[in-house]
XYZ file of C-alpha atoms in Angstrom:
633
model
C 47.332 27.008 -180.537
C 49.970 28.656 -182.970
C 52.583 26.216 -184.074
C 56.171 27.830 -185.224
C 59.330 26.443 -186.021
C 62.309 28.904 -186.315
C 66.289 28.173 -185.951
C 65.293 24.745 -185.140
C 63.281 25.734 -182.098
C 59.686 24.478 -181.614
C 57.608 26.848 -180.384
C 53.664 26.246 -179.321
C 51.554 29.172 -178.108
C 48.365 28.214 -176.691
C 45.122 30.393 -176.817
C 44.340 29.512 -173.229
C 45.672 27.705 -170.433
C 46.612 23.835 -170.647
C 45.300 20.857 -168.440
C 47.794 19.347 -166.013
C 47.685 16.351 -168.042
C 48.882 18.400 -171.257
C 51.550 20.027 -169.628
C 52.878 16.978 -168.552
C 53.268 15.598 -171.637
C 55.305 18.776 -172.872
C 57.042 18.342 -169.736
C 58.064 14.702 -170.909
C 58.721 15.552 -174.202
C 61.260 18.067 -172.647
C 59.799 21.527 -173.675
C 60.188 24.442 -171.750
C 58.748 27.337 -170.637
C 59.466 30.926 -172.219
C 57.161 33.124 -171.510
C 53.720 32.566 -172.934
C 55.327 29.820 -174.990
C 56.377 26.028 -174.912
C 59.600 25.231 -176.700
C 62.387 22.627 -177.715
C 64.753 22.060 -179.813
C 63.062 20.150 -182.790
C 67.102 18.932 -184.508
C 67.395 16.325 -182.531
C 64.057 14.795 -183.421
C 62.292 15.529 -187.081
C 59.193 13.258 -185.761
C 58.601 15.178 -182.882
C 56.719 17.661 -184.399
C 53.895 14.877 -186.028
C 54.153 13.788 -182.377
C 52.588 17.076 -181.168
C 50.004 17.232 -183.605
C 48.829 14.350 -183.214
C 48.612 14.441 -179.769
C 46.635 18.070 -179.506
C 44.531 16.691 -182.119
C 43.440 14.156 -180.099
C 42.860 16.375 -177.089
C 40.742 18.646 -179.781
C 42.832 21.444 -179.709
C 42.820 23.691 -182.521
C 46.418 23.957 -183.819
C 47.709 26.928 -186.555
C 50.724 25.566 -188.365
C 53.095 28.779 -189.642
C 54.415 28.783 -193.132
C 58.026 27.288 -191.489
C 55.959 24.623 -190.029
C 53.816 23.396 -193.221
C 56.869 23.822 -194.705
C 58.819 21.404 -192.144
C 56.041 19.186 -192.442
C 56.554 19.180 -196.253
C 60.059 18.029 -196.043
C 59.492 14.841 -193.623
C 56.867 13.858 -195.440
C 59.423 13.823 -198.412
C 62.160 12.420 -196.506
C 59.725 9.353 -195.897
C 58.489 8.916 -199.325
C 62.190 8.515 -199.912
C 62.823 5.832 -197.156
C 59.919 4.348 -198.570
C 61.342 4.134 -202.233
C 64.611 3.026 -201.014
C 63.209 0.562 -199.139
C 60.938 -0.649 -201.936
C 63.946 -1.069 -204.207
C 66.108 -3.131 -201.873
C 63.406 -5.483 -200.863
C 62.679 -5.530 -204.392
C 66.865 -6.520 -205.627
C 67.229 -8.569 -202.226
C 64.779 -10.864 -203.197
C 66.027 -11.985 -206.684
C 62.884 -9.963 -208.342
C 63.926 -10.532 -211.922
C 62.638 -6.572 -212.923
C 64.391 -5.166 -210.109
C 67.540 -7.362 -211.342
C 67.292 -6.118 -215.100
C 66.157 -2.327 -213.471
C 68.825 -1.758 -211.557
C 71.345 -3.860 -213.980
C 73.158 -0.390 -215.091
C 74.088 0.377 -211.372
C 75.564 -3.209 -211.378
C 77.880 -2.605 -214.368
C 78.681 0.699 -212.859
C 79.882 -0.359 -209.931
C 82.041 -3.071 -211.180
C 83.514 0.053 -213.741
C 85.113 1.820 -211.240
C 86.732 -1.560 -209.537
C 90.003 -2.264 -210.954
C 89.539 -5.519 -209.726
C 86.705 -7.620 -210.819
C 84.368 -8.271 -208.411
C 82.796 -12.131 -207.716
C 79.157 -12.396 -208.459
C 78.011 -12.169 -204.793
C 79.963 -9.417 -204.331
C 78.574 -7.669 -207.340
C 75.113 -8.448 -205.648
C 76.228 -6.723 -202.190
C 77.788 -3.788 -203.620
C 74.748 -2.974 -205.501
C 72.380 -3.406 -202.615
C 74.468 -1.218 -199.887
C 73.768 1.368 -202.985
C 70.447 1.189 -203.588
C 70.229 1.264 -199.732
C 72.442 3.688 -199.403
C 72.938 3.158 -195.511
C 73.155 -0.651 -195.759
C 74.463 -2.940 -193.586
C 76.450 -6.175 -194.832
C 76.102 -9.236 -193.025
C 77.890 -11.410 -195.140
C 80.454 -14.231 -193.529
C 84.372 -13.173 -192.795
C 86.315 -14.088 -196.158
C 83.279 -12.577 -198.443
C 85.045 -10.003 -199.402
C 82.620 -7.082 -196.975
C 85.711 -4.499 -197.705
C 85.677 -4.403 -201.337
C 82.394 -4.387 -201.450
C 81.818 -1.223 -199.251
C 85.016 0.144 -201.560
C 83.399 -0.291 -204.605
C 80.414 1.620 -203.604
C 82.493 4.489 -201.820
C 84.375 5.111 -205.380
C 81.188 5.120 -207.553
C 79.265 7.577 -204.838
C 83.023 9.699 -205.115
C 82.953 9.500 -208.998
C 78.893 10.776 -208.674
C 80.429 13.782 -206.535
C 78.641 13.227 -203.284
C 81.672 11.778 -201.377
C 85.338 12.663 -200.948
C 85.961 10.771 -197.690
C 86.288 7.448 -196.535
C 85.697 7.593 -192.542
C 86.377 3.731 -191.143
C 86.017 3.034 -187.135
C 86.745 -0.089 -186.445
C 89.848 -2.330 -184.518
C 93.197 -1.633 -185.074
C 93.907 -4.718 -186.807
C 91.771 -4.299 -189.490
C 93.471 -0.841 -190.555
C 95.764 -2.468 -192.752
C 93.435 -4.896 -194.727
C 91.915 -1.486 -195.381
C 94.365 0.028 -197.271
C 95.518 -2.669 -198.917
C 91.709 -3.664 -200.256
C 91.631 0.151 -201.151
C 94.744 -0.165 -204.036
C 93.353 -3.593 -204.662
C 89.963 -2.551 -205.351
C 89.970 0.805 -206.705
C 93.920 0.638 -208.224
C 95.402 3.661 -206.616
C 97.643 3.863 -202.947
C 95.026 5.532 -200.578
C 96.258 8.404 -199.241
C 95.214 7.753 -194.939
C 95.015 8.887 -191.950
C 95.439 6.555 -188.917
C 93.887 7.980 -185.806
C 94.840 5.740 -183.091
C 97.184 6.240 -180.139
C 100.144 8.217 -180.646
C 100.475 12.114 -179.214
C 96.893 13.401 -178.358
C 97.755 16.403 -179.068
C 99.592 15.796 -182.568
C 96.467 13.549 -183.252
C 93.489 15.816 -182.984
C 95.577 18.291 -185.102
C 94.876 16.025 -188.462
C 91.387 17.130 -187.801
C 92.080 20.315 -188.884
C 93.686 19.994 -192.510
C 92.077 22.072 -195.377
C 89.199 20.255 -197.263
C 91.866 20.592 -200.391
C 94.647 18.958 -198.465
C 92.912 15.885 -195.883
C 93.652 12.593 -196.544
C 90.705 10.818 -198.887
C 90.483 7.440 -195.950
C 90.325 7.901 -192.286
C 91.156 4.777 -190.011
C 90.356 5.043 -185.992
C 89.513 2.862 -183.276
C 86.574 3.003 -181.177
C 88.833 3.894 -178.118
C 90.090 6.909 -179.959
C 86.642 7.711 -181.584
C 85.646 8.360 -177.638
C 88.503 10.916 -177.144
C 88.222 12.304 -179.971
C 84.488 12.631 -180.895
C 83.659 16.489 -180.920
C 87.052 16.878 -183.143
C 85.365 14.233 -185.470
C 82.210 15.696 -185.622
C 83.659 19.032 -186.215
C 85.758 17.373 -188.769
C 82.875 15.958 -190.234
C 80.187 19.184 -190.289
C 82.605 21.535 -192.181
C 82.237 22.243 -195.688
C 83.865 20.089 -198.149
C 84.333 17.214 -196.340
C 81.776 14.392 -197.404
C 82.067 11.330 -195.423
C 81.064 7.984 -196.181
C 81.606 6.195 -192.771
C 81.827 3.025 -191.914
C 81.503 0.497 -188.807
C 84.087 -2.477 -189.102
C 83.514 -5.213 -187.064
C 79.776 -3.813 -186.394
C 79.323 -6.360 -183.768
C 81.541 -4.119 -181.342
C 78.387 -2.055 -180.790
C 76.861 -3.925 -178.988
C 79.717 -3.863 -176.229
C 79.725 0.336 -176.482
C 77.164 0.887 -173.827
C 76.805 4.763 -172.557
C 78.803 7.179 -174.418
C 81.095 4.647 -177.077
C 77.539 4.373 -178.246
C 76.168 8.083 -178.139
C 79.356 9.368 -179.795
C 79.074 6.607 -182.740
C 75.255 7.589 -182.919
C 75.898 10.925 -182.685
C 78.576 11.496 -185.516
C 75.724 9.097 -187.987
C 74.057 12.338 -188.870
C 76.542 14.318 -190.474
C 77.419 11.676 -192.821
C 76.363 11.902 -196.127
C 76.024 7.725 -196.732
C 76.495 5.153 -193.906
C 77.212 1.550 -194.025
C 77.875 -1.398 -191.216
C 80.183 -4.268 -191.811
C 79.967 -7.703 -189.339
C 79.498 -11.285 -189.826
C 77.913 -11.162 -186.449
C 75.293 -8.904 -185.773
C 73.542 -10.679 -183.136
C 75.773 -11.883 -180.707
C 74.467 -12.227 -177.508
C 70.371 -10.734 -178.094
C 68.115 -9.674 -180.926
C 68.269 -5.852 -179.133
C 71.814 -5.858 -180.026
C 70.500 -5.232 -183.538
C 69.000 -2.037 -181.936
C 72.435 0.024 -182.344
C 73.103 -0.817 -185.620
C 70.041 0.311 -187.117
C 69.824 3.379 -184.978
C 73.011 4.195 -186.471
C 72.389 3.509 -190.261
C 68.615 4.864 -190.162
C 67.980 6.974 -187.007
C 65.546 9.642 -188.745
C 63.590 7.062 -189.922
C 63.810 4.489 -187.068
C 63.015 1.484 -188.796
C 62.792 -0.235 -185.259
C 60.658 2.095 -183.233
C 60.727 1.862 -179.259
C 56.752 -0.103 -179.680
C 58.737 -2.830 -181.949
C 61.666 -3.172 -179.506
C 59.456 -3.522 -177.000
C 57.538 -6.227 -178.399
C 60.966 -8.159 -179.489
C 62.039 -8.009 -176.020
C 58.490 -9.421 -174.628
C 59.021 -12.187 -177.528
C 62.669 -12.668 -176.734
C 61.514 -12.940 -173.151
C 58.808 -15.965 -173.706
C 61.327 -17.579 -176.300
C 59.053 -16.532 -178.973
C 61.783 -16.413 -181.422
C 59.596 -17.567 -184.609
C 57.224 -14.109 -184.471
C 60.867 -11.879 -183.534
C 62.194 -13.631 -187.111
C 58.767 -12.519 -188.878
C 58.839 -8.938 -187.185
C 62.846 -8.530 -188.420
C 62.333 -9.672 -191.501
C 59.317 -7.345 -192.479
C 60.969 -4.354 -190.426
C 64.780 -4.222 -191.616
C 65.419 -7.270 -193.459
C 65.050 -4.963 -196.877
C 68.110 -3.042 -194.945
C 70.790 -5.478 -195.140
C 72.060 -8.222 -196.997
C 74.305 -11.320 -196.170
C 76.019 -13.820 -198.097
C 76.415 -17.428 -196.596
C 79.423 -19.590 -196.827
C 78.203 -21.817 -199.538
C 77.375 -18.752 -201.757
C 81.606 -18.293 -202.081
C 81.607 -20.804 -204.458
C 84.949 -21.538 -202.691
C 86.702 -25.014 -203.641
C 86.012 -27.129 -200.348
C 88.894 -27.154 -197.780
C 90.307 -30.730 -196.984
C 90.505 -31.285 -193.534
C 93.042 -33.962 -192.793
C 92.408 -36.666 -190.121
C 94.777 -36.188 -187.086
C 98.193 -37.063 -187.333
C 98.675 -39.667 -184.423
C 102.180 -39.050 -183.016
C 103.760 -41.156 -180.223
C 104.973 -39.064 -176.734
C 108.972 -39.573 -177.333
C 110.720 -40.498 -173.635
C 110.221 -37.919 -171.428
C 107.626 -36.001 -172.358
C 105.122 -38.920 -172.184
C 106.624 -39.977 -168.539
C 106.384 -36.135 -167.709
C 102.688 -36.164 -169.041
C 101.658 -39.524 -167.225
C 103.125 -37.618 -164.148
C 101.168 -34.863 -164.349
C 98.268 -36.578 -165.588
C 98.263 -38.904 -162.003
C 99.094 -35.486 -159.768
C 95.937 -34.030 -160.964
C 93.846 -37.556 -160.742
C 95.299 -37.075 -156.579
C 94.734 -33.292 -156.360
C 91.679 -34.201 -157.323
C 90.364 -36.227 -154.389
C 90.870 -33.375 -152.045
C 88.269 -30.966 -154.019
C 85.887 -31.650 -152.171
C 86.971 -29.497 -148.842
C 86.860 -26.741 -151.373
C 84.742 -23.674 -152.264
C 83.212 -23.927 -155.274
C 84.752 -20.689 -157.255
C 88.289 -22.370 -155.823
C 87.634 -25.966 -157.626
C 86.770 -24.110 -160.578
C 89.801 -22.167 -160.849
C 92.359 -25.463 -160.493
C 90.476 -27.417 -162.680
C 91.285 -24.716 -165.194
C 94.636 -24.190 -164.254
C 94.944 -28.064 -164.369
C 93.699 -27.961 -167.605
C 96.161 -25.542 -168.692
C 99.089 -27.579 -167.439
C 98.047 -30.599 -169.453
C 97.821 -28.425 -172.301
C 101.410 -27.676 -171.897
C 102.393 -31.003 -171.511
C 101.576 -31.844 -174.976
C 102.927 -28.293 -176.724
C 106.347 -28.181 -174.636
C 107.167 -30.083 -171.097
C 109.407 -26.425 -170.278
C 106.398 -24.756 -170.542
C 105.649 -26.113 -166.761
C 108.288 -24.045 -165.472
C 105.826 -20.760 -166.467
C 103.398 -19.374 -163.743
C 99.355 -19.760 -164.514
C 97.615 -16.620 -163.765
C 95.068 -17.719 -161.036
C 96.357 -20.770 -160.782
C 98.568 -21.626 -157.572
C 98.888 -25.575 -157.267
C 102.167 -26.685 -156.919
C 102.277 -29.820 -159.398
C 105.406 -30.426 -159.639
C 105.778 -30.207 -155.521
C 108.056 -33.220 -153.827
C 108.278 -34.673 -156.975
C 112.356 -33.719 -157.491
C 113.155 -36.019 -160.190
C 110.417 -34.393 -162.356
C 111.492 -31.471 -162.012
C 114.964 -32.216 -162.819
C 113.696 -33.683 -166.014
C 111.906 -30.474 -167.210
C 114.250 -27.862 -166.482
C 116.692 -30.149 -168.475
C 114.217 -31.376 -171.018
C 116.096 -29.763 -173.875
C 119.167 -31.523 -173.009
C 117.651 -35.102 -173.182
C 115.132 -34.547 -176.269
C 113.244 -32.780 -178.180
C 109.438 -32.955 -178.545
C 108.112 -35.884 -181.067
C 105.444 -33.251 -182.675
C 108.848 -30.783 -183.213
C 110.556 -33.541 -184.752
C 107.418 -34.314 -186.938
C 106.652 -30.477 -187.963
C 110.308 -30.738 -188.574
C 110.060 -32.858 -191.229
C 107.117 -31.686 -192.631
C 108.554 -28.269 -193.471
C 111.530 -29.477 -194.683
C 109.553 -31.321 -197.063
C 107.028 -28.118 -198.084
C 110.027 -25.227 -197.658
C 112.480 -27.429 -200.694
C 108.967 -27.021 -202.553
C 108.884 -23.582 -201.960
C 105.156 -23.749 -200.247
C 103.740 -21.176 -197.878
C 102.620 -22.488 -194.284
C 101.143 -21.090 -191.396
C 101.713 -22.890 -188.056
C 99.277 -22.730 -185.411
C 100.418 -22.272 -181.722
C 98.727 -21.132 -178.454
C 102.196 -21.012 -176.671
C 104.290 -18.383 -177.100
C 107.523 -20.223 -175.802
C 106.262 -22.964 -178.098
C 106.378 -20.642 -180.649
C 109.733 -19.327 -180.625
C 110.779 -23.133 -179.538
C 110.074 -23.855 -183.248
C 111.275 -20.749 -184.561
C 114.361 -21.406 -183.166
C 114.721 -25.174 -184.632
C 113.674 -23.757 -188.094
C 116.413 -21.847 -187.781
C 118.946 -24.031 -187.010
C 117.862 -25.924 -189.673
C 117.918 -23.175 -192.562
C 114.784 -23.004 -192.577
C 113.693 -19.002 -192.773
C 110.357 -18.188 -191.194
C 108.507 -15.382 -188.999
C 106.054 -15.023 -185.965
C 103.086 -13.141 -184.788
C 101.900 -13.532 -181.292
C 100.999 -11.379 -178.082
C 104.600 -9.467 -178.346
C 104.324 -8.227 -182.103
C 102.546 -5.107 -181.990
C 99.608 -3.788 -184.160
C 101.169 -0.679 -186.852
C 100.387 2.495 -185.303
C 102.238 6.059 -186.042
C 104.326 5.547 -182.656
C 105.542 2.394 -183.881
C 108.578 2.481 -186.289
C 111.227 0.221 -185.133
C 109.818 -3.015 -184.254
C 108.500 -5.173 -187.430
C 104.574 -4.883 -187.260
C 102.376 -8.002 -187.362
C 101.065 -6.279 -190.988
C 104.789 -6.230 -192.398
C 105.447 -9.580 -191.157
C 101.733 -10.977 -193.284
C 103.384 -8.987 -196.320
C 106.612 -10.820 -196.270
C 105.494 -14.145 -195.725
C 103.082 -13.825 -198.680
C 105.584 -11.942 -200.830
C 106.527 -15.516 -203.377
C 109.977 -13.773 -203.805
C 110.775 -13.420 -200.305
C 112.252 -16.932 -198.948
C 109.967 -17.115 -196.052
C 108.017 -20.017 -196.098
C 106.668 -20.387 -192.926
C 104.322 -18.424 -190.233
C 104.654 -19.492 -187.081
C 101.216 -17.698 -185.198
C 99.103 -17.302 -181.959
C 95.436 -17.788 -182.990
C 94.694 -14.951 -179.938
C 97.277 -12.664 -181.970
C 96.169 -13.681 -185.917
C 92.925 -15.141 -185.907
C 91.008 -11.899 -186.326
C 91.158 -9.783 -189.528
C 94.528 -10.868 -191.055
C 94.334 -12.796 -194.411
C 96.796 -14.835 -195.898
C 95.337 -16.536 -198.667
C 96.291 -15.643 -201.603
C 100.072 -17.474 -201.598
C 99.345 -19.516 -198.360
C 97.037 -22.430 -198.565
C 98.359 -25.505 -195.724
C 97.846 -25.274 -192.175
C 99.150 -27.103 -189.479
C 98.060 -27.621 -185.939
C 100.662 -27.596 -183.709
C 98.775 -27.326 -180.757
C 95.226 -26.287 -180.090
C 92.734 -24.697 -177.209
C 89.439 -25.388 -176.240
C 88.642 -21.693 -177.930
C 86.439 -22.376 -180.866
C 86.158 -18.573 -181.870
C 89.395 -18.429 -182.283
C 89.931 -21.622 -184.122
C 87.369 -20.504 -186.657
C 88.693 -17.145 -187.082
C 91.716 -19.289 -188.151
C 90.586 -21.495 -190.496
C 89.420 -18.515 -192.408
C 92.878 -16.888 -192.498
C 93.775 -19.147 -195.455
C 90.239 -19.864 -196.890
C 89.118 -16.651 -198.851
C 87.056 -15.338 -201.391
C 90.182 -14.013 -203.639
C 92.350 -17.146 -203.344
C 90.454 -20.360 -202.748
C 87.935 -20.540 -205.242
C 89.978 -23.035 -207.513
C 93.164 -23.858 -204.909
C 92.830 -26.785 -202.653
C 93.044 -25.581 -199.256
C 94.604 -27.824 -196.191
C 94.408 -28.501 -192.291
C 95.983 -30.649 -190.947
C 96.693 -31.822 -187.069
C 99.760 -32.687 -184.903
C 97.819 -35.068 -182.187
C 99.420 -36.978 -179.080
C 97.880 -40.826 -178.397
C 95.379 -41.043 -175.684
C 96.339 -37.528 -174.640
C 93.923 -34.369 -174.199
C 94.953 -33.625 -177.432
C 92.312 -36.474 -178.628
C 89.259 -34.704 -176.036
C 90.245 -30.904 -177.662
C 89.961 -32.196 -181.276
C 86.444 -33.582 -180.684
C 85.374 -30.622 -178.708
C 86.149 -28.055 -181.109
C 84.771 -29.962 -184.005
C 81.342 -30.721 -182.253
C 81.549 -26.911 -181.763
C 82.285 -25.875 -184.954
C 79.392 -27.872 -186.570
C 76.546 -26.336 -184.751
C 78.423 -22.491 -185.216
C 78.767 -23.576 -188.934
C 74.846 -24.522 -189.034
C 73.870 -21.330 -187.069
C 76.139 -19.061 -189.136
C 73.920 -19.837 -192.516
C 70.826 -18.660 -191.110
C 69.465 -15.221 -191.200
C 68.659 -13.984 -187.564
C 70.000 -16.806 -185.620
C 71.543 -15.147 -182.199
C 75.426 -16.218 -182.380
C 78.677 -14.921 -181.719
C 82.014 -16.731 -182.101
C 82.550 -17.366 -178.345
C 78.796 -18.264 -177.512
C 79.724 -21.964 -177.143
C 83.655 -20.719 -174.978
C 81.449 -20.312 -171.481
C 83.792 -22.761 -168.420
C 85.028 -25.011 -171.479
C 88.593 -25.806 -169.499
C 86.098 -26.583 -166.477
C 83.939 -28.958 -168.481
C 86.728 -30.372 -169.962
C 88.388 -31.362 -166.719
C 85.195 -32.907 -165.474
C 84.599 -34.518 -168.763
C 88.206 -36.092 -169.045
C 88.134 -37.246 -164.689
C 84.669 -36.666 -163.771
C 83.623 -35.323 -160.615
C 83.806 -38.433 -158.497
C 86.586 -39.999 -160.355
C 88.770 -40.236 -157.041
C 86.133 -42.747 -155.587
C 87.079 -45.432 -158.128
């Protein structure tokens, strides 16, 4: 059987007639039938070719290779003494070998060279692993400083000449950390591109600049990477343009099912380095490491279809010792990932609660509500189950705005129908007037709190998960001279469209600015917990109010605890907490939570993700703080 390969076509031309068998493995390796000849388009697979030969060499078929062929041939087997190097070397560094260390020592110093800013020894260590790997993936912990890492090995493979494009895909809110870690790291204003929202039209046209003229970074959203993904790959095929791309928040992936995922896959290939960013990359399975590494390596397939296989029999029979062993021989060379205690970072101080006394109303509004519940309660029973669930989280909910702001009763729950205040008249007298008879006894604490850091002239952020609550305290600031800002659900994310309204990114730069007399940051943790940093003026934070959300909690924390800012500044928490409230229940909760996340979070390929312990938590809490037969006793 003569073997060709021409324009990327496959072609096999057998001497005589095939068995059924034979054809039907042609058949399932999707060749077709052209004349005397079986062909297929070898581009999208480079193995497919060994694939053949070995199988007609096992059938004892004769096969004649063509020049193109051998030649083809020659060229994967060259391609995979390369992988093989590469991988050799970053096993080799990842592992502390002290050769490899002093070996590759020169790429070290040349990667902190072209950093304006000097980069912490970790970092130094990640940077020159993703280039030795060259499509790496960085694991590391949020606050490790991922972006400047990834920048610092985008501007030495620019100054080499084999880049001129930085291609990011990730959420909208991390465009901006983007370009400000770009003049950070590398000391000049990128000049970018955002691709997200806007005019379709007008935005598929910046496709389409002259190599000479493009912007050097590219920011886009995974939404808009699925409208826009044959304009990006032509973008991305022409000449001159030589992208380094890069996955932000890597752990999206896994949530890209059908064609999110084909068009990231897809676009892999035509760029000339690739690299994958997440603190997560396992949050829900060990196959959602398959898309990752399908993206960074898919020529080489570092996890073939027999090893998935096998990880999902293992996953399957909680075998999750032998999964570890088979990761860590297959890709662990592949990626790297610093923990939280290899920051070096000066330990935050977390304060003990601040126990605050219920002023008047608000604690005979909460003991009213409290009691309603305790009698809703007793008539659960008569319900479907999918019904009890959904009061005892609206339930939940209302307690939860008992001790953030009594007015915030007045506000519909989505979902959530019961009529607490029904019949009782005098209660609901008090809380539409509640501002006329008092004001909250955490308000009047905060109050004096700020005063007290504001004549000091220190940054704080103050935590919130109610948005009336929110501009509740904005508003007293105010009337006290006290200047501040807020982010929450209603500030919008910087796009082109957006021009008017102040931008959750301008609002971060003015608080931080020293010079600008905003002291305070009043914020949602669903609106600024993810991707917004404002360490490096603003080190106190205080807990207004808090949820039963732990991912968001943690995604807090980290807001003012940084690599770039904490390493020698003491960092604070502290917490406004109601007596015998469910203030006391939430505090406990999320700290029993954040221990085992913490824990899990330092090992290597532990399955997490920031809401894996969230599942029914107002439910549980409900049951937890009146049990499910309370109403008998």
């Amino acid at each position: 059987m003569q073997v060709d390969i021409h324009d990327g076509i496959l072609s096999l031309i057998p001497d005589t007639d095939l068995k059924s068998s034979q054809k039907s493995q042609l058949s399932y390796w999707e060749f077709y039938k052209n004349n005397n000849s079986y062909e297929r388009n070898i581009i999208e697979d480079d193995s497919l070719l060994i694939k053949v030969i070995n199988f007609f060499d096992k059938e004892r078929i004769q096969l004649e290779l063509t020049n193109n062929c051998k030649d083809y041939l020659k060229k994967i087997e060259s391609a995979k003494e390369e992988f093989q190097t590469i991988f050799d070397n970053s096993k080799s560094y990842k592992d502390g070998d002290s050769q490899s260390v002093k070996k590759f020592s020169s790429v070290t110093t040349a990667i902190q060279s072209v950093a304006t800013r000097k980069l912490k020894a970790h970092q130094l260590k990640a940077a020159t692993h993703l280039y030795l790997s060259q499509n790496g993936a960085n694991f590391s912990v949020p606050g490790s400083g991922k972006t400047s890492v990834t920048l610092s090995v985008y501007e030495k493979r620019r100054q080499e000449g084999k880049v001129n494009t930085l291609f990011v895909i990730g959420p909208p809110s991390c465009f901006q950390p983007w370009r400000d870690e770009f003049r950070e790291t590398l000391g000049r204003e990128p000049i970018y591109q955002l691709l997200a929202g806007g005019n379709s039209e007008d935005r598929k046209s910046s496709y389409f600049v002259s190599a000479s003229k493009k912007p050097e970074l590219y920011l886009t959203s995974f939404q808009t990477l699925l409208r826009d993904h044959k304009e990006v790959e032509t973008f991305m095929r022409r000449l001159g343009i030589d992208v380094f791309l890069v996955i932000d928040e890597a752990h999206y992936m896994k949530k890209l099912e059908g064609n999110w995922a084909k068009s990231i896959l897809g676009l892999s290939k035509y760029a000339k380095f690739r690299c994958a960013l997440t603190g997560t990359p396992m949050p829900k399975s060990y196959s959602d490491l398959y898309n990752l590494f399908d993206f960074l390596w898919s020529e080489h397939d570092p996890l073939t279809s027999s090893t998935k296989i096998k990880i999902q029999q293992y996953e399957k029979n909680k075998e999750y010792q032998q999964i570890k062993d088979i990761l860590k021989i297959k890709i662990g060379p592949l990626f790297y990932r610093v923990r939280k205690k290899d920051l070096q970072l000066k330990p935050a101080t977390f304060h003990d609660p601040t126990k605050i006394q219920m002023n008047k109303y608000e604690k005979l509004i909460y003991d009213l509500i409290e009691n309603r519940i305790v009698e809703f309660s007793k008539e659960d029973y008569l319900k479907n189950t999918e019904v009890v669930k959904r009061l005892r989280r609206g339930r939940i909910i209302r307690l939860r705005q008992c001790v953030s702001y009594p007015h915030l009763l007045l506000n519909a729950v989505e979902g959530y129908d019961e009529d607490v205040l029904g019949g009782e008249t005098d209660l609901v007298r008090i809380i539409n007037k509640y501002n006329d008879f008092e004001k909250p006894a955490k308000l009047e604490y905060l109050l004096r709190t700020l005063r007290e850091t504001n004549s000091q002239g220190e940054k704080v952020i103050v935590w919130s998960n109610f948005v009336s609550t929110i501009e509740l305290i904005q508003k007293l600031l105010k009337d006290n001279n006290i200047n501040s800002k807020s982010i929450y659900g209603k500030t919008p994310i910087e796009q082109q469209s957006i021009n008017e309204e102040e931008t959750r990114e301008k609002i971060r730069k003015v608080f931080l600015d020293t010079k600008s007399g905003i002291n305070v940051l009043i914020a949602n943790p669903a609106a600024c917990a993810e991707s917004i940093s404002l360490h490096t003026t603003c080190h106190k934070a205080i807990y207004y109010d808090l949820s039963y959300n732990c991912s968001q909690y943690l995604q807090s924390l980290d807001r003012i605890h940084r690599v770039g800012g904490s390493e020698n500044v003491d960092t604070h928490y502290y917490f406004l907490q109601y007596d015998n409230t469910i203030d006391e229940d939430i505090s406990k909760n999320l700290k029993e939570k954040a221990d085992r996340m913490n824990s899990l979070i330092e090992e290597d390929y532990s399955i997490y993700n920031l809401d894996m312990f969230e599942g029914d938590d107002d439910e549980q809490a409900y049951i937890h703080l009146f049990g499910e037969e309370k109403w008998l006793t």
